[in-house]
Coordinates of C-alpha atoms and ligand atoms in Angstrom, one line a residue:
M1 CA -19.4 -11.0 64.2
P2 CA -19.0 -11.5 60.5
N3 CA -20.4 -8.5 58.6
N4 CA -20.5 -7.8 54.9
V5 CA -17.4 -5.1 55.2
T6 CA -14.6 -6.1 53.0
A7 CA -11.1 -4.2 54.3
I8 CA -7.5 -4.1 52.6
V9 CA -4.7 -4.9 54.8
P10 CA -1.7 -3.4 52.5
G11 CA 2.0 -3.9 53.0
S12 CA 5.3 -5.0 51.7
F13 CA 5.4 -7.8 54.1
D14 CA 9.2 -8.4 53.4
P15 CA 8.7 -10.4 55.4
V16 CA 5.7 -11.1 57.4
T17 CA 6.1 -11.2 60.8
V18 CA 3.8 -12.5 63.8
G19 CA 3.0 -8.7 64.3
H20 CA 1.3 -8.5 60.8
I21 CA -0.3 -12.0 61.5
D22 CA -2.0 -10.9 64.7
I23 CA -3.3 -7.5 63.4
I24 CA -4.9 -9.9 60.5
A25 CA -6.2 -12.1 62.6
R26 CA -7.8 -9.5 64.9
G27 CA -9.2 -7.9 61.7
A28 CA -10.7 -11.2 60.5
R29 CA -12.9 -11.2 63.8
E30 CA -14.2 -7.7 63.1
F31 CA -14.7 -7.9 59.4
G32 CA -16.3 -10.1 56.7
R33 CA -13.6 -10.4 54.5
L34 CA -9.9 -9.2 54.8
I35 CA -7.9 -9.2 51.7
V36 CA -4.1 -8.6 52.2
G37 CA -2.6 -6.7 49.6
V38 CA 0.9 -7.2 49.0
V39 CA 2.8 -4.4 47.4
D40 CA 4.6 -5.7 44.2
M41 CA 6.5 -2.5 43.4
P42 CA 8.0 -1.2 46.5
V43 CA 8.5 2.7 46.0
R44 CA 10.9 3.0 49.3
K45 CA 13.3 0.1 48.6
Q46 CA 14.2 -3.0 47.1
P47 CA 12.4 -5.8 49.0
L48 CA 15.1 -8.9 50.6
F49 CA 12.3 -11.4 49.5
T50 CA 10.7 -11.8 46.2
I51 CA 6.9 -11.1 45.5
D52 CA 6.3 -14.6 45.1
E53 CA 8.0 -15.5 48.3
R54 CA 6.4 -12.6 50.3
E55 CA 3.0 -13.8 48.9
A56 CA 3.6 -17.7 49.6
F57 CA 4.7 -16.9 53.1
L58 CA 1.5 -14.9 53.7
R59 CA -0.8 -17.7 52.0
E60 CA 0.7 -20.3 54.2
A61 CA 0.4 -18.6 57.6
L62 CA -2.9 -17.4 57.0
A63 CA -4.4 -20.5 55.2
K64 CA -6.8 -21.3 58.7
Y65 CA -8.9 -18.3 58.0
D66 CA -11.6 -18.7 55.7
N67 CA -12.3 -15.1 55.3
V68 CA -8.7 -13.7 54.3
V69 CA -7.7 -13.5 50.9
V70 CA -3.8 -12.7 49.6
E71 CA -3.2 -10.9 46.4
R72 CA -0.4 -8.7 45.1
F73 CA -0.8 -5.5 43.7
N74 CA 1.0 -2.7 42.0
E75 CA -1.5 0.1 41.7
L76 CA -2.7 2.9 44.3
V77 CA -4.2 1.0 47.5
V78 CA -7.4 2.9 46.9
E79 CA -7.7 1.3 43.4
F80 CA -6.8 -1.9 44.7
A81 CA -9.4 -1.6 47.6
R82 CA -12.4 -0.8 44.7
K83 CA -11.5 -3.5 42.7
W84 CA -12.4 -6.0 45.5
G85 CA -15.3 -3.9 46.7
A86 CA -13.5 -2.6 49.9
T87 CA -14.9 0.2 52.0
L88 CA -12.0 -0.1 54.6
I89 CA -8.2 0.1 54.7
L90 CA -7.1 -1.6 57.7
K91 CA -3.6 -0.7 59.2
G92 CA -1.8 -1.6 62.5
L93 CA 0.0 1.2 64.5
R94 CA 2.9 0.3 66.4
A95 CA 4.3 3.4 68.4
I96 CA 3.9 7.2 68.0
S97 CA 6.9 6.6 65.1
D98 CA 4.3 5.0 62.7
F99 CA 1.9 8.0 63.3
E100 CA 3.1 10.5 61.4
Y101 CA 3.6 8.5 58.2
E102 CA 0.4 6.6 58.6
F103 CA -1.9 10.1 59.5
A104 CA 0.0 11.5 56.1
M105 CA -1.2 8.1 54.0
A106 CA -4.7 8.2 55.5
N107 CA -5.1 11.9 54.3
L108 CA -3.8 11.4 51.0
N109 CA -5.9 8.2 50.6
R110 CA -8.9 10.2 51.7
K111 CA -8.0 12.7 49.1
L112 CA -8.0 10.3 46.3
A113 CA -11.1 8.2 47.5
P114 CA -13.3 10.1 50.2
D115 CA -15.7 6.8 50.3
I116 CA -12.8 4.4 51.7
E117 CA -12.2 4.8 55.1
T118 CA -8.8 4.0 57.0
V119 CA -9.0 2.4 60.5
F120 CA -6.2 1.8 62.7
M121 CA -5.9 -1.0 65.3
M122 CA -3.2 -0.8 67.9
A123 CA -0.3 -3.3 67.9
S124 CA -0.5 -5.9 70.7
P125 CA 2.1 -4.8 73.5
E126 CA 4.0 -7.9 72.8
H127 CA 4.5 -6.7 69.3
S128 CA 4.8 -3.1 69.4
F129 CA 8.8 -3.5 68.9
L130 CA 8.6 -5.7 66.1
S131 CA 9.1 -4.6 62.4
S132 CA 10.0 -6.6 59.3
S133 CA 13.0 -4.5 59.0
G134 CA 14.2 -5.1 62.6
V135 CA 14.0 -8.7 62.0
K136 CA 16.0 -9.0 58.5
E137 CA 18.3 -7.0 60.6
I138 CA 18.9 -9.3 63.5
A139 CA 18.5 -12.3 61.2
T140 CA 21.6 -11.0 58.9
F141 CA 23.7 -11.0 61.9
G142 CA 23.0 -14.5 63.0
G143 CA 20.3 -13.7 65.7
S144 CA 17.3 -15.9 66.5
I145 CA 14.0 -14.5 65.0
D146 CA 12.4 -17.8 65.5
D147 CA 9.5 -16.4 67.7
L148 CA 8.7 -13.2 65.5
V149 CA 7.9 -14.8 62.0
P150 CA 5.8 -17.9 60.9
D151 CA 7.9 -21.0 60.7
R152 CA 8.3 -21.1 57.0
V153 CA 10.1 -17.6 57.3
A154 CA 12.3 -18.7 60.0
Q155 CA 13.6 -21.5 57.7
R156 CA 13.9 -19.4 55.2
F157 CA 16.1 -17.0 57.0
A158 CA 18.2 -20.0 58.4
E159 CA 18.8 -21.0 54.7
L160 CA 19.9 -17.3 53.9
F161 CA 22.0 -16.6 56.8
P162 CA 23.2 -19.9 58.5
R163 CA 23.7 -19.4 62.3
K164 CA 27.1 -19.0 63.6
A165 CA 27.8 -22.5 65.5
Ligands
LIG201 P1 6.8 -2.9 57.9 O1 6.4 -1.5 58.5 O2 7.2 -3.8 59.4 O3 7.9 -2.7 57.1 P2 4.9 -3.3 56.2 O4 5.2 -2.1 55.5 O5 4.8 -4.5 55.6 O6 5.8 -3.3 57.1 O7 3.5 -3.0 57.0 C1 2.2 -2.9 56.6 C2 1.5 -2.7 57.9 O8 1.6 -3.5 59.3 C3 1.6 -1.0 58.5 O9 0.3 -0.8 58.7 C4 2.5 -1.4 59.8 O10 2.2 -0.6 60.6 C5 1.8 -2.5 60.3 N1 2.8 -3.5 61.0 C6 3.8 -3.9 60.9 N2 4.4 -4.4 61.9 C7 3.4 -4.4 62.8 C8 3.3 -5.1 64.2 N3 4.5 -5.5 64.9 N4 1.9 -4.8 65.1 C9 1.2 -4.4 64.2 N5 1.2 -3.8 63.0 C10 2.5 -3.8 62.6

């Protein structure tokens, strides 16, 4: 049902997981164009992967989706959205724990830009436990994250944190 709606999917994607890909793939079926925005200046903490790597992982994993664009940004999400003519911000919601933060962000963004709507998509049940920080924690201690991230990301983790034999 490709329509002429452009939606922004913002995140730090440090790194992208199969949970993010699932939301983006489902969003790409519902909206005409998705702009995946990779935050270039995370306010919360220093990322493990550089902006170049985070962007490249996403580009490779999403290459098969014709209506998905990956771009970095370091401004307000609503400004980034306006630049692309987007009228929606699409976010994934995993659990109640995501809700409080996302609820506040959605309302702050509404205050800044009442014309831009935030839309939430529920995480698929098999991904509802999955987070970039969880993946990093497992990988740091030599655990297997192969099913949780795209192949290229798993390869990079294997280089950074060789598995114990
Ligand atoms: P994280 O919260 O894992 O560090 P990001 O900051 O990159 O990830 O999050 C970007 C968006 O992706 C957020 O809206 C977040 O709720 C969503 N998201 C993250 N992991 C998943 C998942 N496993 N399933 C669905 N949505 C997710």
